[in-house]
Backbone as numpy.savetxt, mean C-alpha at the origin, in Angstrom:
# Nx Ny Nz CAx CAy CAz Cx Cy Cz
-22.03 6.36 2.75 -21.49 6.61 4.10 -21.97 5.54 5.09
-23.22 5.11 4.92 -23.75 4.08 5.81 -23.00 2.77 5.61
-22.72 2.43 4.34 -21.97 1.21 4.07 -20.57 1.28 4.67
-19.95 2.46 4.59 -18.62 2.63 5.16 -18.65 2.46 6.68
-19.70 2.99 7.30 -19.84 2.86 8.75 -20.04 1.40 9.16
-20.88 0.70 8.41 -21.11 -0.71 8.71 -19.85 -1.54 8.49
-19.10 -1.20 7.44 -17.85 -1.92 7.19 -16.85 -1.67 8.32
-16.83 -0.43 8.82 -15.94 -0.11 9.93 -16.29 -0.91 11.18
-17.58 -1.04 11.47 -18.01 -1.84 12.62 -17.65 -3.31 12.43
-17.81 -3.79 11.20 -17.50 -5.19 10.91 -16.03 -5.49 11.17
-15.15 -4.65 10.62 -13.72 -4.88 10.79 -13.29 -4.66 12.24
-13.89 -3.67 12.89 -13.54 -3.41 14.29 -13.88 -4.61 15.16
-15.00 -5.26 14.87 -15.42 -6.42 15.66 -14.40 -7.56 15.55
-13.91 -7.80 14.34 -13.01 -8.94 14.13 -11.54 -8.61 14.41
-11.20 -7.33 14.37 -9.80 -6.96 14.60 -9.52 -6.55 16.05
-10.58 -6.32 16.82 -10.41 -5.88 18.20 -9.57 -6.84 19.04
-9.70 -8.17 18.89 -8.89 -9.08 19.72 -7.39 -8.96 19.49
-6.98 -8.29 18.43 -5.56 -8.22 18.10 -4.98 -6.84 18.39
-5.54 -6.17 19.39 -5.09 -4.80 19.68 -3.64 -4.77 20.16
-3.20 -5.82 20.83 -1.80 -5.85 21.28 -0.86 -5.89 20.08
-1.19 -6.75 19.10 -0.37 -6.81 17.89 -0.37 -5.48 17.15
-1.53 -4.82 17.12 -1.60 -3.51 16.47 -0.75 -2.48 17.21
-0.75 -2.55 18.53 0.05 -1.62 19.33 1.54 -1.83 19.06
1.96 -3.10 19.06 3.37 -3.40 18.78 3.74 -2.95 17.37
2.84 -3.20 16.43 3.10 -2.79 15.04 3.22 -1.28 14.93
2.36 -0.56 15.64 2.42 0.90 15.61 3.75 1.41 16.14
4.22 0.80 17.23 5.51 1.20 17.79 6.64 0.90 16.81
6.60 -0.29 16.21 7.65 -0.66 15.26 7.64 0.24 14.03
6.45 0.58 13.56 6.35 1.47 12.40 6.88 2.86 12.75
6.61 3.30 13.99 7.16 4.58 14.43 8.68 4.56 14.45
9.25 3.46 14.94 10.71 3.32 14.95 11.26 3.31 13.53
10.58 2.56 12.65 11.01 2.50 11.25 10.96 3.87 10.59
9.90 4.61 10.86 9.77 5.95 10.28 10.87 6.88 10.78
11.12 6.82 12.08 12.20 7.64 12.65 13.54 7.31 11.98
13.81 6.03 11.80 15.08 5.62 11.20 15.19 6.08 9.75
14.12 5.91 8.98 14.18 6.24 7.56 14.22 7.74 7.33
13.69 8.52 8.28 13.71 9.98 8.14 15.06 10.55 8.58
15.64 9.97 9.62 16.90 10.49 10.15 18.10 10.02 9.32
18.00 8.84 8.71 19.14 8.26 8.00 19.75 9.18 6.93
18.95 9.85 6.09 19.57 10.73 5.09 20.42 11.84 5.68
20.08 12.28 6.90 20.89 13.31 7.54 22.31 12.81 7.78
22.42 11.58 8.24 23.75 11.00 8.46 24.46 10.71 7.14
23.69 10.42 6.10 24.31 10.25 4.80 24.95 11.56 4.34
24.22 12.67 4.54 24.78 13.97 4.18 26.02 14.30 4.99
25.99 13.98 6.29 27.17 14.22 7.13 28.35 13.38 6.66
28.07 12.12 6.31 29.15 11.23 5.86 29.79 11.77 4.58
28.98 12.30 3.68 29.52 12.85 2.44 30.37 14.09 2.74
29.89 14.95 3.63 30.66 16.13 4.00 31.99 15.74 4.65
31.95 14.74 5.54 33.17 14.32 6.22 34.14 13.64 5.25
33.60 12.91 4.28 34.47 12.30 3.27 35.12 13.38 2.41
34.34 14.40 2.06 34.90 15.50 1.27 35.98 16.24 2.07
35.74 16.42 3.36 36.74 17.07 4.22 38.02 16.24 4.28
37.86 14.93 4.39 39.03 14.04 4.44 39.85 14.15 3.15
39.15 14.14 2.01 39.85 14.22 0.73 40.60 15.54 0.60
39.95 16.63 1.03 40.60 17.94 0.95 41.85 17.99 1.84
41.72 17.44 3.04 42.87 17.43 3.95 44.00 16.54 3.41
43.64 15.42 2.84 44.66 14.49 2.35 45.36 15.05 1.11
44.63 15.80 0.29 45.22 16.37 -0.92 46.17 17.53 -0.60
46.00 18.13 0.56 46.86 19.25 0.96 48.01 18.71 1.82
49.25 18.82 1.37 50.38 18.28 2.15 50.45 18.86 3.56
50.00 20.09 3.73 50.10 20.73 5.04 49.14 20.12 6.05
48.03 19.59 5.57 47.02 19.04 6.49 46.85 17.52 6.34
47.73 16.90 5.55 47.56 15.46 5.30 47.66 14.65 6.59
48.48 15.08 7.50 48.64 14.33 8.75 47.37 14.36 9.60
46.53 15.37 9.39 45.30 15.49 10.18 44.14 14.69 9.58
44.33 14.23 8.34 43.25 13.49 7.67 43.00 12.16 8.36
41.75 11.90 8.69 41.39 10.65 9.37 39.99 10.22 8.96
39.81 8.91 8.96 38.51 8.34 8.61 37.63 8.09 9.84
38.11 8.43 11.00 37.40 8.06 12.24 35.98 8.62 12.27
35.86 9.92 12.03 34.54 10.55 12.07 33.64 10.01 10.98
34.23 9.83 9.80 33.45 9.30 8.67 32.94 7.89 8.97
33.82 7.04 9.51 33.42 5.67 9.83 32.31 5.64 10.88
32.42 6.52 11.86 31.40 6.58 12.92 30.04 6.99 12.33
30.05 8.01 11.50 28.80 8.47 10.88 28.23 7.40 9.95
29.10 6.75 9.19 28.64 5.71 8.27 28.05 4.53 9.04
28.65 4.19 10.18 28.12 3.09 10.99 26.72 3.41 11.50
26.51 4.65 11.94 25.18 5.05 12.40 24.18 4.99 11.24
24.62 5.43 10.07 23.75 5.40 8.88 23.31 3.97 8.55
24.26 3.05 8.55 23.94 1.64 8.26 23.04 1.06 9.35
23.33 1.40 10.60 22.54 0.89 11.72 21.08 1.35 11.61
20.88 2.58 11.18 19.51 3.09 11.04 18.73 2.29 9.99
19.38 1.95 8.90 18.69 1.16 7.88 18.45 -0.27 8.34
19.34 -0.81 9.16 19.11 -2.14 9.73 17.91 -2.10 10.67
17.83 -1.05 11.48 16.67 -0.89 12.37 15.39 -0.78 11.56
15.44 -0.01 10.48 14.27 0.14 9.61 13.83 -1.20 9.03
14.77 -1.95 8.47 14.43 -3.24 7.85 13.90 -4.23 8.88
14.52 -4.27 10.05 14.07 -5.19 11.10 12.67 -4.85 11.58
12.41 -3.57 11.77 11.09 -3.14 12.23 10.01 -3.49 11.21
10.30 -3.26 9.94 9.32 -3.57 8.90 9.08 -5.08 8.82
10.13 -5.87 8.96 9.99 -7.33 8.90 9.08 -7.84 10.02
9.35 -7.40 11.24 8.55 -7.87 12.38 7.11 -7.39 12.26
6.91 -6.14 11.88 5.55 -5.62 11.75 4.80 -6.32 10.62
5.49 -6.68 9.55 4.84 -7.41 8.45 4.39 -8.79 8.91
5.22 -9.46 9.69 4.85 -10.77 10.21 3.64 -10.67 11.14
3.62 -9.65 11.98 2.49 -9.48 12.89 1.20 -9.21 12.12
1.28 -8.35 11.11 0.08 -8.03 10.35 -0.38 -9.21 9.49
0.55 -10.03 9.03 0.17 -11.24 8.30 -0.58 -12.19 9.22
-0.13 -12.29 10.46 -0.83 -13.12 11.44 -2.24 -12.59 11.68
-2.36 -11.27 11.83 -3.68 -10.67 12.05 -4.60 -10.95 10.86
-4.08 -10.81 9.65 -4.90 -11.03 8.46 -5.39 -12.47 8.38
-4.48 -13.41 8.62 -4.85 -14.82 8.53 -5.87 -15.23 9.58
-5.62 -14.87 10.83 -6.51 -15.28 11.91 -7.86 -14.57 11.83
-7.85 -13.29 11.50 -9.11 -12.54 11.47 -10.02 -13.00 10.33
-9.45 -13.25 9.16 -10.29 -13.74 8.05 -10.81 -15.14 8.33
-10.02 -15.95 9.04 -10.52 -17.27 9.45 -11.72 -17.14 10.38
-11.64 -16.19 11.31 -12.77 -15.95 12.21 -13.97 -15.39 11.45
-13.70 -14.54 10.46 -14.79 -14.01 9.63 -15.51 -15.14 8.90
-14.76 -16.10 8.40 -15.36 -17.21 7.67 -16.27 -18.03 8.58
-15.82 -18.26 9.81 -16.65 -19.00 10.77 -17.91 -18.20 11.10
-17.75 -16.90 11.33 -18.90 -16.06 11.64 -19.90 -16.00 10.50
-19.38 -15.95 9.27 -20.27 -15.92 8.11 -21.04 -17.22 7.97
-20.37 -18.33 8.24 -21.05 -19.63 8.14 -22.12 -19.77 9.22
-21.82 -19.28 10.41 -22.82 -19.34 11.49 -24.03 -18.47 11.16
-23.77 -17.32 10.58 -24.88 -16.44 10.22 -25.74 -17.08 9.14
-25.09 -17.79 8.22 -25.85 -18.44 7.16 -26.81 -19.48 7.73
-26.41 -20.13 8.82 -27.28 -21.13 9.43 -28.51 -20.49 10.09
-28.42 -19.19 10.38 -29.55 -18.51 11.02 -30.46 -17.81 10.03
-30.08 -17.81 8.76 -30.89 -17.12 7.76 -32.19 -17.87 7.49
-33.21 -17.12 7.09 -34.51 -17.71 6.78 -34.51 -18.28 5.36
-35.52 -19.08 5.09 -35.59 -19.77 3.80 -35.71 -18.79 2.65
-36.42 -17.67 2.86 -36.61 -16.72 1.76 -35.30 -16.09 1.30
-34.30 -16.06 2.19 -32.99 -15.54 1.76 -32.38 -16.45 0.69
-32.46 -17.75 0.91 -31.90 -18.69 -0.05 -32.74 -18.75 -1.32
-34.02 -18.43 -1.20 -34.85 -18.38 -2.40 -34.53 -17.16 -3.26
-34.11 -16.07 -2.62 -33.86 -14.83 -3.35 -32.39 -14.66 -3.76
-31.51 -15.57 -3.33 -30.09 -15.50 -3.70 -29.67 -16.83 -4.31
-28.93 -16.73 -5.40 -28.46 -17.95 -6.06 -27.36 -18.61 -5.23
-27.15 -19.90 -5.48 -26.10 -20.62 -4.76 -24.73 -20.02 -5.05
-24.54 -19.60 -6.30 -23.24 -19.02 -6.66 -22.96 -17.73 -5.92
-24.00 -16.92 -5.73 -23.83 -15.66 -5.00 -23.46 -15.93 -3.55
-24.10 -16.94 -2.96 -23.79 -17.29 -1.56 -22.38 -17.87 -1.46
-22.02 -18.73 -2.41 -20.69 -19.32 -2.38 -19.60 -18.26 -2.56
-19.89 -17.24 -3.36 -18.88 -16.20 -3.60 -18.56 -15.43 -2.33
-19.51 -15.40 -1.37 -19.23 -14.74 -0.10 -18.13 -15.47 0.66
-18.12 -16.79 0.53 -17.14 -17.59 1.26 -15.81 -17.70 0.51
-15.85 -17.54 -0.78 -14.63 -17.75 -1.57 -14.02 -16.42 -2.00
-14.55 -15.84 -3.06 -13.90 -14.65 -3.63 -13.95 -13.45 -2.69
-15.08 -13.23 -2.00 -15.18 -12.06 -1.13 -14.18 -12.13 0.02
-14.15 -13.27 0.71 -13.23 -13.40 1.84 -11.78 -13.47 1.37
-11.55 -14.05 0.20 -10.19 -14.05 -0.35 -9.73 -12.63 -0.66
-10.64 -11.83 -1.19 -10.30 -10.43 -1.47 -10.02 -9.66 -0.19
-10.81 -9.93 0.85 -10.57 -9.28 2.14 -9.20 -9.67 2.69
-8.89 -10.97 2.61 -7.59 -11.43 3.12 -6.44 -10.80 2.34
-6.55 -10.81 1.01 -5.47 -10.24 0.20 -5.31 -8.74 0.46
-6.45 -8.06 0.58 -6.38 -6.61 0.84 -5.75 -6.33 2.19
-6.15 -7.09 3.21 -5.59 -6.88 4.54 -4.11 -7.25 4.57
-3.77 -8.34 3.93 -2.39 -8.82 3.97 -1.44 -7.86 3.25
-1.93 -7.26 2.17 -1.08 -6.39 1.38 -1.19 -4.92 1.79
-2.38 -4.53 2.22 -2.61 -3.10 2.44 -2.35 -2.65 3.87
-2.50 -3.54 4.85 -2.35 -3.11 6.23 -0.97 -2.52 6.50
0.07 -3.24 6.10 1.43 -2.74 6.35 1.69 -1.47 5.56
1.12 -1.38 4.34 1.30 -0.18 3.54 0.60 1.02 4.19
-0.58 0.78 4.75 -1.30 1.86 5.42 -0.51 2.37 6.62
-0.02 1.44 7.42 0.76 1.83 8.60 2.02 2.58 8.18
2.79 2.00 7.26 4.06 2.61 6.86 3.85 3.95 6.15
2.92 3.96 5.21 2.71 5.18 4.43 2.22 6.32 5.32
1.29 6.00 6.22 0.78 7.04 7.12 1.85 7.60 8.03
2.63 6.70 8.63 3.68 7.14 9.55 4.78 7.90 8.80
5.20 7.37 7.66 6.26 8.04 6.90 5.79 9.38 6.35
4.52 9.46 5.98 3.98 10.73 5.48 4.09 11.81 6.55
3.68 11.47 7.77 3.75 12.43 8.87 5.21 12.76 9.21
6.04 11.71 9.29 7.44 11.93 9.66 8.20 12.75 8.63
7.96 12.46 7.36 8.69 13.19 6.31 8.24 14.64 6.23
6.93 14.88 6.39 6.45 16.27 6.38 7.06 17.05 7.54
7.09 16.43 8.72 7.71 17.10 9.87 9.18 17.39 9.58
9.88 16.42 9.02 11.30 16.60 8.70 11.49 17.71 7.67
10.64 17.74 6.67 10.80 18.73 5.61 10.64 20.15 6.14
9.60 20.37 6.92 9.33 21.74 7.38 10.31 22.18 8.47
10.86 21.25 9.22 11.85 21.64 10.23 13.20 21.94 9.59
13.48 21.34 8.44 14.78 21.54 7.79 14.77 22.70 6.80
13.74 22.74 5.94 13.70 23.81 4.94 12.26 23.96 4.45
11.58 24.98 4.94 10.17 25.17 4.62 9.95 25.48 3.14
10.89 26.22 2.53 10.75 26.57 1.11 10.72 25.33 0.24
11.69 24.46 0.46 11.75 23.22 -0.32 10.56 22.32 0.00
10.07 22.39 1.22 8.91 21.59 1.60 7.67 22.00 0.81
7.44 23.31 0.71 6.27 23.79 -0.04 6.40 23.45 -1.52
7.61 23.53 -2.05 7.83 23.16 -3.46 7.51 21.68 -3.67
7.94 20.85 -2.72 7.71 19.41 -2.83 6.23 19.07 -2.78
5.48 19.78 -1.96 4.06 19.46 -1.76 3.14 20.12 -2.77
3.71 20.82 -3.74 2.88 21.56 -4.69 1.94 20.65 -5.49
2.41 19.45 -5.82 1.59 18.56 -6.65 0.69 17.64 -5.84
0.72 17.75 -4.52 -0.07 16.85 -3.67 -1.57 16.95 -3.94
-2.17 18.15 -4.04 -3.61 18.20 -4.32 -4.00 17.51 -5.62
-3.16 17.64 -6.64 -3.45 16.98 -7.92 -3.42 15.46 -7.75
-2.42 14.96 -7.03 -2.31 13.52 -6.81 -3.50 12.99 -6.01
-3.92 13.74 -5.00 -5.06 13.30 -4.19 -6.34 13.27 -5.03
-6.54 14.30 -5.85 -7.73 14.33 -6.70 -7.77 13.19 -7.69
-6.65 12.93 -8.35 -6.59 11.82 -9.30 -6.81 10.48 -8.60
-6.19 10.32 -7.45 -6.34 9.06 -6.71 -7.79 8.83 -6.31
-8.45 9.87 -5.82 -9.84 9.72 -5.39 -10.74 9.33 -6.56
-10.54 9.97 -7.71 -11.36 9.67 -8.88 -11.13 8.24 -9.37
-9.87 7.85 -9.50 -9.56 6.51 -10.01 -10.02 5.44 -9.03
-9.82 5.67 -7.74 -10.23 4.67 -6.74 -11.74 4.50 -6.72
-12.48 5.59 -6.93 -13.94 5.48 -6.99 -14.36 4.63 -8.19
-13.77 4.90 -9.34 -14.10 4.13 -10.53 -13.71 2.66 -10.35
-12.55 2.42 -9.74 -12.12 1.04 -9.52 -13.05 0.32 -8.55
-13.51 1.03 -7.52 -14.43 0.42 -6.56 -15.75 0.03 -7.21
-16.28 0.91 -8.04 -17.52 0.60 -8.76 -17.33 -0.61 -9.66
-16.20 -0.66 -10.35 -15.93 -1.77 -11.27 -15.77 -3.09 -10.52
-15.09 -3.06 -9.39 -14.89 -4.28 -8.61 -16.22 -4.79 -8.05
-17.07 -3.88 -7.58 -18.39 -4.29 -7.08 -19.20 -4.95 -8.19
-19.15 -4.37 -9.37 -19.88 -4.95 -10.50 -19.30 -6.31 -10.88
-17.98 -6.41 -10.80 -17.33 -7.68 -11.11 -17.75 -8.77 -10.14
-17.83 -8.44 -8.85 -18.23 -9.42 -7.86 -19.67 -9.88 -8.08
-20.55 -8.95 -8.46 -21.93 -9.32 -8.76 -22.00 -10.25 -9.96
-21.22 -9.93 -10.99 -21.22 -10.78 -12.20 -20.65 -12.16 -11.90
-19.62 -12.22 -11.07 -19.04 -13.52 -10.70 -20.05 -14.34 -9.90
-20.79 -13.69 -9.02 -21.81 -14.40 -8.26 -22.87 -15.00 -9.16
-23.32 -14.23 -10.16 -24.32 -14.75 -11.09 -23.75 -15.89 -11.94
-22.49 -15.75 -12.34 -21.84 -16.81 -13.12 -21.71 -18.09 -12.29
-21.28 -17.95 -11.05 -21.16 -19.12 -10.18 -22.51 -19.78 -9.95
-23.54 -18.96 -9.81 -24.88 -19.51 -9.63 -25.32 -20.33 -10.83
-25.06 -19.80 -12.03 -25.44 -20.53 -13.25 -24.66 -21.84 -13.36
-23.35 -21.77 -13.08 -22.53 -22.98 -13.16 -23.01 -24.02 -12.16
-23.32 -23.59 -10.96 -23.79 -24.52 -9.93 -25.11 -25.18 -10.34
-26.00 -24.39 -10.92 -27.28 -24.94 -11.37 -27.08 -25.95 -12.49
-26.16 -25.64 -13.40 -25.91 -26.56 -14.51 -25.27 -27.85 -14.03
-24.36 -27.74 -13.06 -23.72 -28.95 -12.54 -24.74 -29.81 -11.80
-25.63 -29.17 -11.05 -26.66 -29.91 -10.32 -27.56 -30.69 -11.28
-27.89 -30.08 -12.41 -28.77 -30.75 -13.37 -28.04 -31.32 -14.57
-26.76 -31.66 -14.40 -25.95 -32.10 -15.53 -26.48 -33.40 -16.14
-26.92 -34.32 -15.30 -27.42 -35.60 -15.83 -28.65 -35.37 -16.71
-29.53 -34.49 -16.28 -30.72 -34.20 -17.06 -30.35 -33.52 -18.38
-29.34 -32.64 -18.34 -28.91 -31.98 -19.56 -28.38 -32.99 -20.58
-27.60 -33.95 -20.08 -27.01 -34.94 -20.98 -28.09 -35.85 -21.57
-28.99 -36.32 -20.72 -30.02 -37.25 -21.20 -30.99 -36.58 -22.17
-31.19 -35.28 -22.04 -32.10 -34.57 -22.94 -31.38 -33.85 -24.07
-30.05 -33.99 -24.13 -29.29 -33.39 -25.22 -29.32 -31.87 -25.20
-29.23 -31.27 -24.01 -29.32 -29.82 -23.89 -27.96 -29.16 -23.64
-26.89 -29.86 -24.04 -25.56 -29.32 -23.76 -25.32 -28.00 -24.48
-25.72 -27.91 -25.74 -25.48 -26.68 -26.50 -26.28 -25.52 -25.92
-27.51 -25.79 -25.49 -28.30 -24.73 -24.86 -27.65 -24.26 -23.57
-27.04 -25.21 -22.84 -26.36 -24.85 -21.60 -25.15 -23.95 -21.89
-24.40 -24.31 -22.94 -23.24 -23.49 -23.32 -23.69 -22.11 -23.78
-24.77 -22.07 -24.54 -25.29 -20.78 -25.01 -25.73 -19.90 -23.85
-26.32 -20.52 -22.83 -26.73 -19.75 -21.66 -25.54 -19.28 -20.83
-24.43 -20.02 -20.94 -23.23 -19.66 -20.19 -22.54 -18.42 -20.77
-22.64 -18.25 -22.08 -21.90 -17.19 -22.76 -22.21 -15.79 -22.23
-23.47 -15.40 -22.04 -23.74 -14.04 -21.54 -23.14 -13.78 -20.15
-23.22 -14.77 -19.27 -22.64 -14.60 -17.93 -21.12 -14.44 -18.02
-20.51 -15.27 -18.86 -19.06 -15.20 -19.02 -18.63 -13.87 -19.64
-19.40 -13.40 -20.62 -19.08 -12.12 -21.26 -19.19 -10.97 -20.26
-20.21 -11.03 -19.40 -20.37 -9.97 -18.40 -19.20 -9.95 -17.43
-18.75 -11.15 -17.01 -17.59 -11.22 -16.10 -16.34 -10.70 -16.80
-16.18 -11.06 -18.07 -14.99 -10.61 -18.81 -14.96 -9.09 -18.92
-16.10 -8.50 -19.24 -16.15 -7.04 -19.39 -15.91 -6.32 -18.06
-16.58 -6.79 -17.02 -16.40 -6.14 -15.72 -14.99 -6.35 -15.18
-14.42 -7.52 -15.45 -13.05 -7.79 -15.01 -12.06 -6.89 -15.74
-12.27 -6.72 -17.05 -11.39 -5.85 -17.83 -11.48 -4.41 -17.34
-12.70 -3.95 -17.10 -12.89 -2.58 -16.61 -12.22 -2.39 -15.25
-12.39 -3.39 -14.37 -11.77 -3.30 -13.05 -10.25 -3.28 -13.13
-9.70 -4.12 -14.01 -8.24 -4.17 -14.15 -7.69 -2.87 -14.72
-8.43 -2.28 -15.65 -7.96 -1.01 -16.24 -7.91 0.08 -15.19
-9.00 0.23 -14.44 -9.04 1.29 -13.43 -8.07 1.01 -12.29
-7.90 -0.27 -11.94 -6.96 -0.60 -10.86 -5.52 -0.39 -11.30
-5.24 -0.65 -12.58 -3.87 -0.55 -13.06 -3.45 0.83 -13.51
-4.41 1.73 -13.71 -4.06 3.04 -14.23 -3.54 3.99 -13.15
-3.87 3.68 -11.89 -3.50 4.60 -10.81 -1.98 4.68 -10.63
-1.32 3.53 -10.61 0.12 3.53 -10.36 0.91 4.29 -11.42
0.65 4.08 -12.73 1.39 4.89 -13.72 1.14 6.39 -13.60
-0.11 6.77 -13.28 -0.40 8.20 -13.12 0.40 8.80 -11.97
0.36 8.12 -10.83 1.09 8.62 -9.67 2.60 8.56 -9.89
3.05 7.54 -10.62 4.48 7.45 -10.91 4.94 8.62 -11.77
4.12 8.99 -12.75 4.46 10.13 -13.58 4.53 11.42 -12.77
3.55 11.63 -11.90 3.58 12.81 -11.04 4.78 12.78 -10.10
5.10 11.58 -9.61 6.25 11.45 -8.70 7.56 11.80 -9.40
7.72 11.33 -10.63 8.94 11.65 -11.38 9.05 13.14 -11.65
7.92 13.76 -12.00 7.93 15.20 -12.23 8.28 15.95 -10.95
7.68 15.52 -9.85 7.96 16.16 -8.57 9.41 15.95 -8.15
9.94 14.75 -8.43 11.34 14.47 -8.10 12.28 15.40 -8.85
12.00 15.62 -10.13 12.84 16.53 -10.92 12.80 17.94 -10.35
11.60 18.38 -9.94 11.47 19.72 -9.37 12.24 19.83 -8.06
12.14 18.78 -7.22 12.83 18.79 -5.93 14.35 18.81 -6.12
14.84 18.00 -7.04 16.29 17.97 -7.29 16.78 19.32 -7.80
16.01 19.92 -8.71 16.39 21.23 -9.24 16.41 22.28 -8.12
15.35 22.29 -7.30 15.28 23.29 -6.23 16.38 23.07 -5.19
16.63 21.80 -4.84 17.69 21.51 -3.87 19.06 21.89 -4.41
19.30 21.62 -5.69 20.59 22.00 -6.29 20.75 23.51 -6.33
19.66 24.20 -6.63 19.72 25.66 -6.68 20.04 26.24 -5.30
19.42 25.69 -4.26 19.70 26.16 -2.90 21.15 25.89 -2.51
21.66 24.72 -2.92 23.05 24.38 -2.58 24.04 25.28 -3.32
23.78 25.54 -4.59 24.69 26.37 -5.38 24.68 27.82 -4.94
23.55 28.26 -4.39 23.45 29.64 -3.93 23.89 29.82 -2.49
24.36 28.74 -1.89 24.92 28.84 -0.55 23.91 28.79 0.57
22.63 28.56 0.25 21.63 28.48 1.31 21.77 27.21 2.13
22.33 26.17 1.49 22.54 24.89 2.17 23.91 24.37 1.78
24.51 23.59 2.69 25.73 22.89 2.32 25.37 21.75 1.37
26.35 21.29 0.62 26.06 20.24 -0.36 25.59 18.96 0.31
26.20 18.60 1.43 25.78 17.39 2.14 24.37 17.51 2.68
24.06 18.67 3.27 22.71 18.89 3.81 21.69 18.91 2.68
22.05 19.53 1.56 21.13 19.58 0.42 20.85 18.18 -0.10
21.89 17.35 -0.19 21.69 15.98 -0.66 20.79 15.20 0.29
21.02 15.36 1.59 20.19 14.66 2.57 18.73 15.09 2.47
18.51 16.40 2.32 17.14 16.90 2.21 16.48 16.41 0.93
17.23 16.41 -0.16 16.66 15.94 -1.43 16.24 14.48 -1.32
17.05 13.66 -0.64 16.69 12.25 -0.45 15.39 12.13 0.34
15.27 12.90 1.42 14.05 12.87 2.23 12.86 13.35 1.41
13.04 14.44 0.68 11.93 15.03 -0.06 11.52 14.13 -1.23
12.48 13.44 -1.83 12.15 12.51 -2.91 11.33 11.34 -2.37
11.61 10.91 -1.14 10.79 9.87 -0.52 9.34 10.31 -0.42
9.12 11.58 -0.12 7.75 12.11 -0.09 7.15 12.12 -1.49
7.96 12.56 -2.47 7.46 12.66 -3.84 7.06 11.30 -4.38
């Protein structure tokens, strides 16, 4: 918990100057969420209006009344909502990419300045490779995580709230059915993410030790060659390399297993939602268009 608190202070310090960009991004994500939640409703209306048009056109008595005007209007709104969604996501992604790039650059400068203030015993107790990894792999990981995860955090959080609100306002029964597997998904995610975090931390430590050994060998390369110690150097390299390989494999396994697990749960939940929505439509609780719109929204949650 203490590490999490310190990490929060660290990121808050470097991200605070970009509060305007975060505010704009929040507004854009809200607009995107509104569009993506409302759009299926218009899709359902468009399907109902198209079905009405076909019925009127097939009946000679009402064929003269058949018109595409209402359908075209609803379809135009539906398309416009998705354009708004795509535009909002594009602009917010660009803003968050800017934040990631500039903030990690500032972090790198701050880290270098702090290194200049460190005492000699710090450098005696840490290998060169470990120190170098702070500037390379650690900051690269921070940049990649921020660049890829920030927009996902914003979008997923906003859409989660928006879709839940939409589900319960439209049909509470189907909403509870959809959310039945949520506790299982949260539990699995927490367990896998913990294991992945432990593996990644171990991997970073092993990489730091490997970099330190490589740096030491490069520094003394001339002495190794003149004394014929190349084979001993290679033999000393093997344990460090093996440790990195093992920790990297473990990290990749735990990082890669989460998506298939959640995908399987999502597919199962999708099947349940489609079945429940179809049952409600066939029993007359919902119109077919409304049922289709709700199923689309609920599947987005699943």
